[in-house]
CSV table of C-alpha atoms in Angstrom, one decimal:
chain,number,residue,atom,x,y,z
J,535,MET,CA,1.3,4.2,18.5
J,536,SER,CA,2.6,6.1,14.4
J,537,LYS,CA,-0.4,6.6,12.7
J,538,ALA,CA,-0.2,7.1,8.6
J,539,LEU,CA,-2.9,9.1,6.8
J,540,ILE,CA,-4.1,8.4,3.1
J,541,ALA,CA,-6.0,10.6,1.2
J,542,VAL,CA,-7.0,8.3,-1.3
J,543,ASP,CA,-8.5,9.4,-5.3
J,544,MET,CA,-8.6,13.0,-4.5
J,545,GLN,CA,-7.9,13.9,-7.6
J,546,PRO,CA,-10.1,16.8,-10.2
J,547,THR,CA,-11.3,13.6,-11.9
J,548,PHE,CA,-14.4,13.1,-9.1
J,549,CYS,CA,-14.0,16.0,-8.1
J,550,GLU,CA,-16.6,18.4,-9.9
J,551,GLY,CA,-16.5,19.4,-12.9
J,552,GLY,CA,-14.1,15.9,-13.6
J,553,GLU,CA,-16.3,12.6,-15.6
J,554,LEU,CA,-17.1,11.0,-12.8
J,555,GLY,CA,-16.9,14.8,-10.4
J,556,VAL,CA,-18.6,14.1,-6.0
J,557,GLU,CA,-20.8,17.3,-5.1
J,558,GLY,CA,-18.6,18.5,-1.8
J,559,GLY,CA,-15.3,17.1,-3.8
J,560,ASN,CA,-13.7,20.2,-3.5
J,561,ALA,CA,-14.8,20.8,-0.2
J,562,VAL,CA,-13.1,18.2,1.0
J,563,ALA,CA,-9.5,19.2,-1.2
J,564,GLU,CA,-9.8,21.9,1.2
J,565,ARG,CA,-10.8,19.9,4.6
J,566,ILE,CA,-7.7,17.9,3.8
J,567,ALA,CA,-5.6,20.6,2.9
J,568,ASP,CA,-6.7,22.4,5.4
J,569,TYR,CA,-6.9,19.6,8.4
J,570,VAL,CA,-2.7,17.8,6.4
J,571,ASN,CA,-1.7,21.8,7.7
J,572,ALA,CA,-2.7,21.2,10.8
J,573,HIS,CA,-1.9,18.3,12.5
J,574,ARG,CA,0.9,16.5,10.0
J,575,GLY,CA,3.5,16.6,12.9
J,576,GLU,CA,0.8,13.7,14.0
J,577,TYR,CA,1.8,11.5,11.1
J,578,ALA,CA,4.1,8.6,11.0
J,579,TYR,CA,3.8,8.2,6.9
J,580,ILE,CA,1.8,10.3,4.9
J,581,ALA,CA,0.9,8.1,2.0
J,582,THR,CA,-2.5,9.7,-1.3
J,583,THR,CA,-3.8,7.1,-3.5
J,584,GLN,CA,-4.5,7.9,-7.5
J,585,ASP,CA,-7.2,5.7,-9.9
J,586,TRP,CA,-4.6,6.1,-12.4
J,587,HIS,CA,-6.0,3.6,-15.0
J,588,ILE,CA,-4.2,3.0,-18.6
J,589,GLU,CA,-6.1,0.2,-19.8
J,590,PRO,CA,-8.4,-1.0,-17.6
J,591,GLY,CA,-10.8,-3.2,-19.0
J,592,ALA,CA,-14.2,-4.1,-18.1
J,593,HIS,CA,-14.1,-0.3,-15.6
J,594,TRP,CA,-14.5,1.6,-18.3
J,595,SER,CA,-17.4,1.8,-20.2
J,596,ALA,CA,-19.3,3.2,-23.3
J,597,GLU,CA,-22.5,2.7,-21.7
J,598,PRO,CA,-21.5,2.0,-17.5
J,599,ASP,CA,-24.1,0.5,-14.7
J,600,PHE,CA,-22.0,2.6,-12.8
J,601,VAL,CA,-22.3,-0.3,-9.8
J,602,ASP,CA,-18.7,-2.0,-12.0
J,603,THR,CA,-18.6,-0.1,-14.9
J,604,TRP,CA,-17.8,3.8,-15.3
J,605,PRO,CA,-17.6,6.4,-17.9
J,606,LYS,CA,-14.2,7.4,-18.6
J,607,HIS,CA,-12.6,8.0,-15.6
J,608,GLY,CA,-9.1,8.5,-13.8
J,609,ALA,CA,-7.1,9.0,-16.9
J,610,ALA,CA,-3.1,8.1,-16.5
J,611,GLY,CA,-1.3,11.1,-17.5
J,612,THR,CA,-4.4,13.3,-17.7
J,613,PRO,CA,-4.4,16.4,-15.5
J,614,ASN,CA,-7.8,15.0,-13.9
J,615,ALA,CA,-5.9,11.8,-12.5
J,616,GLU,CA,-2.9,14.3,-11.7
J,617,LEU,CA,-4.0,15.4,-7.8
J,618,HIS,CA,-6.3,18.3,-7.1
J,619,PRO,CA,-4.5,21.1,-6.4
J,620,ALA,CA,-5.2,21.4,-2.6
J,621,ILE,CA,-3.0,18.1,-2.3
J,622,LYS,CA,-0.4,18.9,-4.8
J,623,ALA,CA,0.5,22.0,-3.1
J,624,LEU,CA,0.5,19.7,0.6
J,625,ILE,CA,3.7,18.1,-1.4
J,626,ILE,CA,3.2,14.8,0.5
J,627,HIS,CA,6.5,12.4,-0.4
J,628,HIS,CA,4.6,8.7,-1.5
J,629,HIS,CA,1.6,7.7,-3.8
J,630,PHE,CA,0.3,4.7,-4.4
J,631,LYS,CA,-1.1,5.1,-8.6
J,632,LYS,CA,-3.7,2.4,-8.9
J,633,GLY,CA,-5.4,0.2,-11.0
J,634,GLN,CA,-3.9,0.6,-14.3
J,635,TYR,CA,-4.9,-2.0,-16.0
J,636,SER,CA,-7.6,-3.2,-14.2
J,637,ALA,CA,-10.7,-1.6,-11.5
J,638,ALA,CA,-8.9,-1.2,-8.7
J,639,TYR,CA,-11.0,0.9,-5.9
J,640,SER,CA,-8.9,-0.2,-2.6
J,641,GLY,CA,-6.2,2.2,-2.6
J,642,PHE,CA,-3.4,-1.2,-1.3
J,643,GLU,CA,-4.1,-2.7,-4.2
J,644,GLY,CA,-2.3,0.3,-5.9
J,645,ILE,CA,1.5,0.5,-6.1
J,646,GLU,CA,3.8,3.2,-4.9
J,647,ASP,CA,4.5,5.2,-7.5
J,648,ASN,CA,5.5,9.4,-7.2
J,649,THR,CA,6.1,9.9,-11.1
J,650,ASP,CA,3.8,10.1,-13.9
J,651,ARG,CA,4.6,6.9,-15.7
J,652,ILE,CA,2.5,5.6,-18.0
J,653,GLN,CA,3.7,2.1,-17.1
J,654,THR,CA,3.7,-1.3,-19.3
J,655,ARG,CA,1.9,-4.4,-17.4
J,656,GLU,CA,5.4,-5.8,-17.0
J,657,GLU,CA,6.2,-2.3,-15.0
J,658,VAL,CA,3.0,-2.7,-12.6
J,659,ALA,CA,3.4,-6.0,-12.0
J,660,ALA,CA,7.4,-5.7,-11.6
J,661,GLU,CA,6.1,-3.2,-9.0
J,662,GLN,CA,3.9,-5.3,-7.1
J,663,SER,CA,5.9,-9.2,-6.8
J,664,ALA,CA,8.6,-6.8,-5.4
J,665,GLY,CA,6.3,-5.9,-3.1
J,666,LYS,CA,5.5,-2.3,-3.3
J,667,THR,CA,2.1,-2.0,-2.0
J,668,LEU,CA,0.6,0.1,0.4
J,669,ALA,CA,0.8,-2.5,3.8
J,670,ASN,CA,4.5,-2.9,3.3
J,671,ALA,CA,4.8,0.7,3.6
J,672,LEU,CA,3.3,1.4,6.5
J,673,LYS,CA,4.6,-1.6,7.5
J,674,ALA,CA,8.0,-0.9,7.6
J,675,ALA,CA,7.4,2.8,8.6
J,676,GLY,CA,6.3,0.8,12.4
J,677,VAL,CA,1.5,2.3,11.7
J,678,SER,CA,-0.4,0.4,13.4
J,679,ARG,CA,-2.9,3.0,13.0
J,680,VAL,CA,-4.6,4.2,9.9
J,681,ASP,CA,-6.0,7.2,9.3
J,682,VAL,CA,-8.2,7.5,5.7
J,683,VAL,CA,-10.0,10.0,4.4
J,684,GLY,CA,-10.8,11.3,0.6
J,685,ILE,CA,-13.3,10.5,-2.3
J,686,ALA,CA,-15.8,9.0,-2.5
J,687,GLU,CA,-16.9,7.1,1.4
J,688,SER,CA,-19.1,4.8,-0.6
J,689,HIS,CA,-16.5,3.4,-3.1
J,690,CYS,CA,-12.3,3.6,-2.6
J,691,VAL,CA,-12.8,5.1,0.6
J,692,LYS,CA,-14.7,2.3,1.9
J,693,ASP,CA,-12.4,-0.4,0.3
J,694,THR,CA,-9.3,1.3,1.4
J,695,ALA,CA,-9.8,1.2,5.0
J,696,LEU,CA,-11.6,-2.5,4.9
J,697,ASP,CA,-8.8,-3.5,3.6
J,698,ALA,CA,-6.8,-1.5,6.7
J,699,ARG,CA,-8.9,-3.1,9.1
J,700,LYS,CA,-7.6,-6.6,7.5
J,701,PHE,CA,-4.1,-5.9,7.7
J,702,GLY,CA,-4.3,-5.7,11.0
J,703,PHE,CA,-5.0,-1.7,11.3
J,704,GLU,CA,-7.0,-0.6,13.4
J,705,VAL,CA,-9.0,2.7,11.1
J,706,THR,CA,-10.8,6.0,11.4
J,707,VAL,CA,-12.9,7.1,8.5
J,708,PHE,CA,-12.8,11.2,9.5
J,709,GLU,CA,-16.6,11.9,8.1
J,710,ASP,CA,-15.8,15.5,8.0
J,711,LEU,CA,-13.4,15.0,5.5
J,712,THR,CA,-15.0,12.5,2.4
J,713,VAL,CA,-18.2,12.6,0.9
J,714,PRO,CA,-20.0,9.2,-0.5
J,715,VAL,CA,-21.0,9.7,-4.5
J,716,SER,CA,-25.2,9.7,-2.7
J,717,GLU,CA,-26.9,9.8,0.9
J,718,GLU,CA,-28.5,6.8,0.1
J,719,LEU,CA,-25.1,5.2,-0.6
J,720,GLY,CA,-22.9,6.6,2.3
J,721,VAL,CA,-24.9,4.9,4.5
J,722,ALA,CA,-24.6,1.1,3.0
J,723,ALA,CA,-20.6,2.4,2.8
J,724,ARG,CA,-21.3,4.3,7.4
J,725,LYS,CA,-22.9,0.2,8.0
J,726,GLN,CA,-20.6,-2.2,6.4
J,727,MET,CA,-17.1,-0.5,7.9
J,728,THR,CA,-18.5,0.1,11.5
J,729,ALA,CA,-19.5,-3.4,11.7
J,730,ALA,CA,-16.0,-3.8,10.5
J,731,GLY,CA,-14.2,-2.2,13.5
J,732,ILE,CA,-13.6,1.1,12.3
J,733,THR,CA,-14.4,4.1,14.0
J,734,LEU,CA,-16.1,7.1,12.2
J,735,ALA,CA,-15.1,10.6,13.3
J,736,GLU,CA,-15.1,14.0,13.2
J,737,SER,CA,-11.2,15.7,12.3
J,738,ARG,CA,-10.0,17.5,15.4
C-alpha cells in the first residue's frame, strides 16, 4: 500500500514566539525533520499544509474566544506564515495553503500552491474548482494510507486526520510528532480520532 505523509501547519506562527505559539512546537519541527530524513523513501507522497490567511473574516478577532475566533496569525506573506526552517530545509515539493478567505482547520480544505503569492478570492476559488486539492493529489498518487504529523494535535492535525478518514484513507497520527494546544484538548482530540478509526502511534 502506498503511503503519504502530511506535515500540518509547521509554521513559526504556531511555535514558541509565534502569534499562536504552542509549547513544544519547535521541538516537534526538529523531530519531524529527523523522521522525514530517515523515512522519506517509505512515502509515495509528502505534503505540507499552511495557514495562509489573507482576509479570513471573523476567524481573526481583536477579542478572540480561542474557540472560533483567534488573534491574527498565519498571515499570508509574513515570515511566521512560512514553513518552519527545519521543515523548509527538507525540500518538500507539495504545499497546500488553506484559510485564505475563511477559517480552515483541515488540510483538505486547502489548495496546492507551491508559491508564496497572495491570491485573490477568484484565484483561490478557481483552484478549488479545478480540483487542486489534497484529496485529489493523494488519489492521483495512488495513496491508501496517510500518516499525519504537525501542529496542533487538538485542532488542525485532528481535523486533517478526520477528513482523511472521511475520504477513505487509513490514517495514523504519530503522537511524538505532534503537540496539542493543551493536554485537556489533546485528550479530547485523541478520543475523537480514535472513535473515527484513526490509529495513534509512535513514529518508528
